[in-house]
Amino acid sequence: MAYAATGRAAAATVPAPSAWSLRPFELKDVRLGQGVFATKRQLMLDHGRGYDVNRLLQVFRANAGLSTGGAVAPGGWEGLDGEANGNLRGHYTGHFLTMLSQAYASTGNQAYADKIRTMVGALTDVRAALRKDPVMLSVTGKFGTAQENVRGSYQYVDLPNTVLGGATAITLSAWVKPTHNANWTRVFDFGNNSTRYMFLAARNGSGVPRFAITTNGPGGEQGLNGTAALPIDQWSHLAVTISGSTGTLYVNGTAVATNTSMTLNPAALGTLANNWLGRSNFSTDPVFAGAFDEFNVWSRALTAAEITALQSNRASATPAGRGNLASYDFFETTGGTFADASGRGLTATLRRTWGGPSHPGFLAAYPETQFIELESMTSGDYTRVWAPYYTAHKILKGLLDAYLATDDSRALDLASGMCDWMHSRLSKLPDATLQRMWGIFSSGEFGGIVETIVDLHALTGKAEHLALAKLFDLDKLIDACAANTDTLDGLHANQHIPIFTGYVRLYDATGETRYLTAAKNFWGMVVPHRMYGIGGTSTAEFWKARGVVAGTISDTNAETCCAYNLLKLSRMLFFHDQDPKYMDYYERALYNQVLGSKQDKADAEKPLVTYFIGLKPGHVRDYTPKQGTTCCEGTGMESATKYQDSVYFRKADDSALYVNLYSPSTLAWSAKGVTVTQTTEYPREQGSTITVSGGSASFDLKLRVPSWATSGFRVTVNGSTVSGTPNPGSYFTLSRTWRSGDTVRVTVPFRLRVEKALDDPSLQTLFYGPVNLVGRNASTSYLQAGLYANAALSGDLLPSVTPVSGKPLHYTLNGTEFAPFSEGTEDPTHAYVRRSEPKVVFGNTDSGVTNPAKSDGTTLLDEIWAGAPFGDKGALVTRVRSTVDAWVSAGRLSQADGQKVVTTAQNATYVS
């Protein structure tokens, strides 16, 4: 019986473009069998099932002024206190939604669907709150209720401009409960600008309360400073009095500072435009995070005794009475206004510093000001604006995936609304502005948003959505790549890779060939010209010149997001053009960098995925970079829950099944009524067994012949060898009517080989079949490696290394253990070694002759073994003789040494 998962809702799908000659299967159609992929995936599934999604939702709820329920944001890039002031927050929530959606699609486990619905419901509430004016968040106060400003809400209380009443003497009193220790947050700030004002900061630059009044900016401030920081999450009483030339600052009833030389008072300031609780007249100062209870203003200086009495009772129950200029009890529990009990009727209003969204579809974990400011920027500054459209993409993608996995219409509505909002902003901008924005490093990064918008358009059919996707055209880059002009040197790698996946989808939707041509040419500029052996690319997030690999080796190579996005692009291009090079790359990056980027350890708090994978000698992988919520950990969560997405593809007319990867898996091919099962321990096993069951069907089975499989690839059907010559870097086709029980055995012999850095042939990385082998050694210098000494006639270098007993795919060379890159350990590793073949040695027999080299570094042995495989010893000796003769003629080798080399080759014993 064909495999079918249970427990899933009937989910929607994005219609496959007619331009695709191949079609992918859905994740639910392909089940992973036991093996390295299933083991790695389980670690991520456990993390996703156990993580409290309210922590992710905290930043969204805070931005909307909703209660966060005490949830603590994850931190790092996904927190209000994160790097660059948390200007990327919200991105990780999108990744997490995608991860949960893929987990649910793959396993049918209802726990993932429940988490998705919780998140979608919360985001629906967030958007609804953002559409309205802010409303009071009532919490327990010092004497009753209090108004809380959640950190990240950008909310403050706006008082009428007559609140100070022109008083010459004054007392201002407030109960505050800070929830964060940011400096320069205001309890109150009354002023016109950053020149004329009067404020009380909960913390100054030294972390203690400060009162200041000035008519001439900071340099003219007359101030009072406290002596100790206010405690976090505790109520404190603050009061300031001014009378004549004396000002006093009280903290919890005690005078902590007095200034007897003051010449300014509220009357000197006049009527002020901005009279705020919680907000500063300095735009870069943070908004106060915490709660307010009972704010009073009197037109006189209260006595010390009156201030003391305010510590244990409401002002109305003390000798001071209510403030006669303003008095707010914050008794309200709903709404966005606060009654004034002074008798002056000065109703206060709760507001956001940024007002509100320009369109009802807006959804983000920070204000729309990030998007607005980008429109006028001419250069990047991620401390101010950090890739808002990139962040929007992750949220949009997560919502779309949530809809596709659970059929929750709320998720589709949220996603569609986001696109409506983006179109309303971007469609009004001149093309020159858009081109400038998208060309800005980091701030203008928009990730894979084009791909997701086109996918959404396929569901909504809204013309505005397709028009929106085209507004992200970066013409300078598209035109250069379409002309096959390489301009990638110096560009931010992951800012540009996912752009091209989107442009392929725009080709699908519009038929404009420049998109597809540009994407194909771009791929060829990266692979192999800027690719490391593991499939990764970039150095410190950027590309260097074409062909420079050895010259870029560092501890910040191969950003993991780059591999994730190159896999997506390779997959997308293969749907259009079945060039096996795309799937050769897919295998390389998936089996090495992507698998190796996930640590082999369980963790409830972190996904444990690398950001950079340093390729310097002795590098130790960091699986919790930058506090654990980077872009790469986000894509890492996605990668680990969709390992099976490209194992099989089908022809658009279901006439053929492509087996792209040899991976233990079970495919339910409903259109054909059959199940296709791969049984293998690949890459520990050099081959795979494929069984058809459940019925009979006619189709071509197309088996990928890896480009590295240069000899011995063999196929049998039901035990009988299939004729034909499988060519490396191709697909071998079996055409027949398949019946239940038919079994195909694919044999893919591995060999140990090296790949040379393009700019330094002596710097090499080792591969055994598809597996990149890295040395485990604490040395910070390149290891010296000689591999020709016992090379097999086939050219296989494996006889020159020693297998480690009981550890498949582990070998030793010169005392160093080499292991698969895919193993997620914290061992110091050597991805590249320095090739050293000082002597001419054959079959472990030393000729005594120094191995000569050409000016480009190619040695005599390199040139001899470039002729492998050799059918027998005689063929090798013939190659040795002809090569020696050429080198002797060129003056690179003496006649006598040449004869020693030939004689040694004749007398040596070889592994076949």
mmCIF file with all atom_site columns, N, CA and C in Angstrom, residues 9 22 26 34 91 122 139 158 198 244-245 262 294 304 309 320 384 458 496 601 620 623 703 718 735 796 833 880:
data_model
loop_
_atom_site.group_PDB
_atom_site.id
_atom_site.type_symbol
_atom_site.label_atom_id
_atom_site.label_alt_id
_atom_site.label_comp_id
_atom_site.label_asym_id
_atom_site.label_entity_id
_atom_site.label_seq_id
_atom_site.pdbx_PDB_ins_code
_atom_site.Cartn_x
_atom_site.Cartn_y
_atom_site.Cartn_z
_atom_site.occupancy
_atom_site.B_iso_or_equiv
_atom_site.pdbx_formal_charge
_atom_site.auth_seq_id
_atom_site.auth_comp_id
_atom_site.auth_asym_id
_atom_site.auth_atom_id
_atom_site.pdbx_PDB_model_num
ATOM 1  N N  . ALA A 1 9   ? -4.434 18.334 7.975   1.00 0.00 ? 9   ALA A N  1
ATOM 2  C CA . ALA A 1 9   ? -5.578 18.990 7.359   1.00 0.00 ? 9   ALA A CA 1
ATOM 3  C C  . ALA A 1 9   ? -5.390 18.958 5.850   1.00 0.00 ? 9   ALA A C  1
ATOM 4  N N  . LEU A 1 22  ? 9.760  19.858 -14.999 1.00 0.00 ? 22  LEU A N  1
ATOM 5  C CA . LEU A 1 22  ? 9.703  18.899 -13.897 1.00 0.00 ? 22  LEU A CA 1
ATOM 6  C C  . LEU A 1 22  ? 8.825  19.456 -12.793 1.00 0.00 ? 22  LEU A C  1
ATOM 7  N N  . GLU A 1 26  ? 5.432  17.004 -2.898  1.00 0.00 ? 26  GLU A N  1
ATOM 8  C CA . GLU A 1 26  ? 5.239  17.676 -1.628  1.00 0.00 ? 26  GLU A CA 1
ATOM 9  C C  . GLU A 1 26  ? 5.988  16.917 -0.535  1.00 0.00 ? 26  GLU A C  1
ATOM 10 N N  . GLN A 1 34  ? 15.609 5.760  7.987   1.00 0.00 ? 34  GLN A N  1
ATOM 11 C CA . GLN A 1 34  ? 16.659 5.908  8.974   1.00 0.00 ? 34  GLN A CA 1
ATOM 12 C C  . GLN A 1 34  ? 17.996 6.202  8.304   1.00 0.00 ? 34  GLN A C  1
ATOM 13 N N  . HIS A 1 91  ? 12.225 38.343 11.990  1.00 0.00 ? 91  HIS A N  1
ATOM 14 C CA . HIS A 1 91  ? 12.694 37.414 10.946  1.00 0.00 ? 91  HIS A CA 1
ATOM 15 C C  . HIS A 1 91  ? 12.669 35.976 11.442  1.00 0.00 ? 91  HIS A C  1
ATOM 16 N N  . ALA A 1 122 ? -2.079 34.693 17.080  1.00 0.00 ? 122 ALA A N  1
ATOM 17 C CA . ALA A 1 122 ? -1.444 35.824 17.753  1.00 0.00 ? 122 ALA A CA 1
ATOM 18 C C  . ALA A 1 122 ? -1.104 36.929 16.761  1.00 0.00 ? 122 ALA A C  1
ATOM 19 N N  . VAL A 1 139 ? -2.225 47.010 34.298  1.00 0.00 ? 139 VAL A N  1
ATOM 20 C CA . VAL A 1 139 ? -1.514 46.056 35.147  1.00 0.00 ? 139 VAL A CA 1
ATOM 21 C C  . VAL A 1 139 ? -1.684 46.498 36.601  1.00 0.00 ? 139 VAL A C  1
ATOM 22 N N  . ASP A 1 158 ? 0.538  61.298 26.130  1.00 0.00 ? 158 ASP A N  1
ATOM 23 C CA . ASP A 1 158 ? 0.593  62.669 25.637  1.00 0.00 ? 158 ASP A CA 1
ATOM 24 C C  . ASP A 1 158 ? -0.331 63.545 26.475  1.00 0.00 ? 158 ASP A C  1
ATOM 25 N N  . MET A 1 198 ? 12.195 70.377 29.812  1.00 0.00 ? 198 MET A N  1
ATOM 26 C CA . MET A 1 198 ? 12.347 70.018 31.224  1.00 0.00 ? 198 MET A CA 1
ATOM 27 C C  . MET A 1 198 ? 12.035 68.525 31.317  1.00 0.00 ? 198 MET A C  1
ATOM 28 N N  . GLY A 1 244 ? 11.860 79.148 43.753  1.00 0.00 ? 244 GLY A N  1
ATOM 29 C CA . GLY A 1 244 ? 12.931 80.136 43.745  1.00 0.00 ? 244 GLY A CA 1
ATOM 30 C C  . GLY A 1 244 ? 14.149 79.593 43.048  1.00 0.00 ? 244 GLY A C  1
ATOM 31 N N  . SER A 1 245 ? 15.282 79.642 43.723  1.00 0.00 ? 245 SER A N  1
ATOM 32 C CA . SER A 1 245 ? 16.529 79.160 43.119  1.00 0.00 ? 245 SER A CA 1
ATOM 33 C C  . SER A 1 245 ? 16.878 77.741 43.542  1.00 0.00 ? 245 SER A C  1
ATOM 34 N N  . MET A 1 262 ? 19.550 77.501 40.798  1.00 0.00 ? 262 MET A N  1
ATOM 35 C CA . MET A 1 262 ? 18.690 77.390 39.621  1.00 0.00 ? 262 MET A CA 1
ATOM 36 C C  . MET A 1 262 ? 18.081 78.745 39.276  1.00 0.00 ? 262 MET A C  1
ATOM 37 N N  . GLU A 1 294 ? -0.102 56.978 39.187  1.00 0.00 ? 294 GLU A N  1
ATOM 38 C CA . GLU A 1 294 ? -0.325 58.260 39.864  1.00 0.00 ? 294 GLU A CA 1
ATOM 39 C C  . GLU A 1 294 ? 0.747  59.302 39.535  1.00 0.00 ? 294 GLU A C  1
ATOM 40 N N  . ALA A 1 304 ? 9.114  68.542 52.402  1.00 0.00 ? 304 ALA A N  1
ATOM 41 C CA . ALA A 1 304 ? 9.692  67.208 52.554  1.00 0.00 ? 304 ALA A CA 1
ATOM 42 C C  . ALA A 1 304 ? 8.716  66.281 53.241  1.00 0.00 ? 304 ALA A C  1
ATOM 43 N N  . ALA A 1 309 ? 4.828  61.748 52.861  1.00 0.00 ? 309 ALA A N  1
ATOM 44 C CA . ALA A 1 309 ? 3.477  61.203 53.005  1.00 0.00 ? 309 ALA A CA 1
ATOM 45 C C  . ALA A 1 309 ? 2.998  60.521 51.740  1.00 0.00 ? 309 ALA A C  1
ATOM 46 N N  . ALA A 1 320 ? -0.992 66.786 50.911  1.00 0.00 ? 320 ALA A N  1
ATOM 47 C CA . ALA A 1 320 ? -0.752 67.503 49.656  1.00 0.00 ? 320 ALA A CA 1
ATOM 48 C C  . ALA A 1 320 ? -1.997 67.551 48.785  1.00 0.00 ? 320 ALA A C  1
ATOM 49 N N  . ARG A 1 384 ? 20.574 51.730 12.138  1.00 0.00 ? 384 ARG A N  1
ATOM 50 C CA . ARG A 1 384 ? 19.357 52.528 11.965  1.00 0.00 ? 384 ARG A CA 1
ATOM 51 C C  . ARG A 1 384 ? 18.278 51.731 11.244  1.00 0.00 ? 384 ARG A C  1
ATOM 52 N N  . ALA A 1 458 ? 0.179  33.349 -7.215  1.00 0.00 ? 458 ALA A N  1
ATOM 53 C CA . ALA A 1 458 ? -0.407 32.157 -7.842  1.00 0.00 ? 458 ALA A CA 1
ATOM 54 C C  . ALA A 1 458 ? -1.646 31.695 -7.094  1.00 0.00 ? 458 ALA A C  1
ATOM 55 N N  . HIS A 1 496 ? 22.229 38.662 -2.468  1.00 0.00 ? 496 HIS A N  1
ATOM 56 C CA . HIS A 1 496 ? 21.944 38.553 -3.894  1.00 0.00 ? 496 HIS A CA 1
ATOM 57 C C  . HIS A 1 496 ? 21.548 37.158 -4.360  1.00 0.00 ? 496 HIS A C  1
ATOM 58 N N  . LYS A 1 601 ? 23.736 17.507 18.438  1.00 0.00 ? 601 LYS A N  1
ATOM 59 C CA . LYS A 1 601 ? 23.438 17.593 19.865  1.00 0.00 ? 601 LYS A CA 1
ATOM 60 C C  . LYS A 1 601 ? 22.042 18.177 20.033  1.00 0.00 ? 601 LYS A C  1
ATOM 61 N N  . VAL A 1 620 ? 37.258 25.736 14.713  1.00 0.00 ? 620 VAL A N  1
ATOM 62 C CA . VAL A 1 620 ? 36.237 25.053 15.506  1.00 0.00 ? 620 VAL A CA 1
ATOM 63 C C  . VAL A 1 620 ? 34.896 25.702 15.199  1.00 0.00 ? 620 VAL A C  1
ATOM 64 N N  . TYR A 1 623 ? 28.289 26.787 16.890  1.00 0.00 ? 623 TYR A N  1
ATOM 65 C CA . TYR A 1 623 ? 26.889 26.434 16.617  1.00 0.00 ? 623 TYR A CA 1
ATOM 66 C C  . TYR A 1 623 ? 25.899 27.342 17.351  1.00 0.00 ? 623 TYR A C  1
ATOM 67 N N  . LEU A 1 703 ? 18.088 7.737  -13.193 1.00 0.00 ? 703 LEU A N  1
ATOM 68 C CA . LEU A 1 703 ? 19.002 7.618  -12.066 1.00 0.00 ? 703 LEU A CA 1
ATOM 69 C C  . LEU A 1 703 ? 20.199 8.546  -12.270 1.00 0.00 ? 703 LEU A C  1
ATOM 70 N N  . ASN A 1 718 ? 15.899 -6.394 -10.956 1.00 0.00 ? 718 ASN A N  1
ATOM 71 C CA . ASN A 1 718 ? 15.524 -7.747 -10.538 1.00 0.00 ? 718 ASN A CA 1
ATOM 72 C C  . ASN A 1 718 ? 16.691 -8.721 -10.710 1.00 0.00 ? 718 ASN A C  1
ATOM 73 N N  . SER A 1 735 ? 13.562 2.431  -18.917 1.00 0.00 ? 735 SER A N  1
ATOM 74 C CA . SER A 1 735 ? 12.198 2.579  -19.433 1.00 0.00 ? 735 SER A CA 1
ATOM 75 C C  . SER A 1 735 ? 11.503 1.225  -19.417 1.00 0.00 ? 735 SER A C  1
ATOM 76 N N  . ASP A 1 796 ? 42.353 5.992  -7.762  1.00 0.00 ? 796 ASP A N  1
ATOM 77 C CA . ASP A 1 796 ? 41.824 6.119  -6.410  1.00 0.00 ? 796 ASP A CA 1
ATOM 78 C C  . ASP A 1 796 ? 42.985 6.300  -5.430  1.00 0.00 ? 796 ASP A C  1
ATOM 79 N N  . VAL A 1 833 ? 44.162 20.934 2.837   1.00 0.00 ? 833 VAL A N  1
ATOM 80 C CA . VAL A 1 833 ? 45.513 20.526 3.205   1.00 0.00 ? 833 VAL A CA 1
ATOM 81 C C  . VAL A 1 833 ? 46.472 21.019 2.133   1.00 0.00 ? 833 VAL A C  1
ATOM 82 N N  . VAL A 1 880 ? 53.950 6.764  -17.601 1.00 0.00 ? 880 VAL A N  1
ATOM 83 C CA . VAL A 1 880 ? 55.139 7.251  -16.908 1.00 0.00 ? 880 VAL A CA 1
ATOM 84 C C  . VAL A 1 880 ? 56.247 7.537  -17.922 1.00 0.00 ? 880 VAL A C  1
#
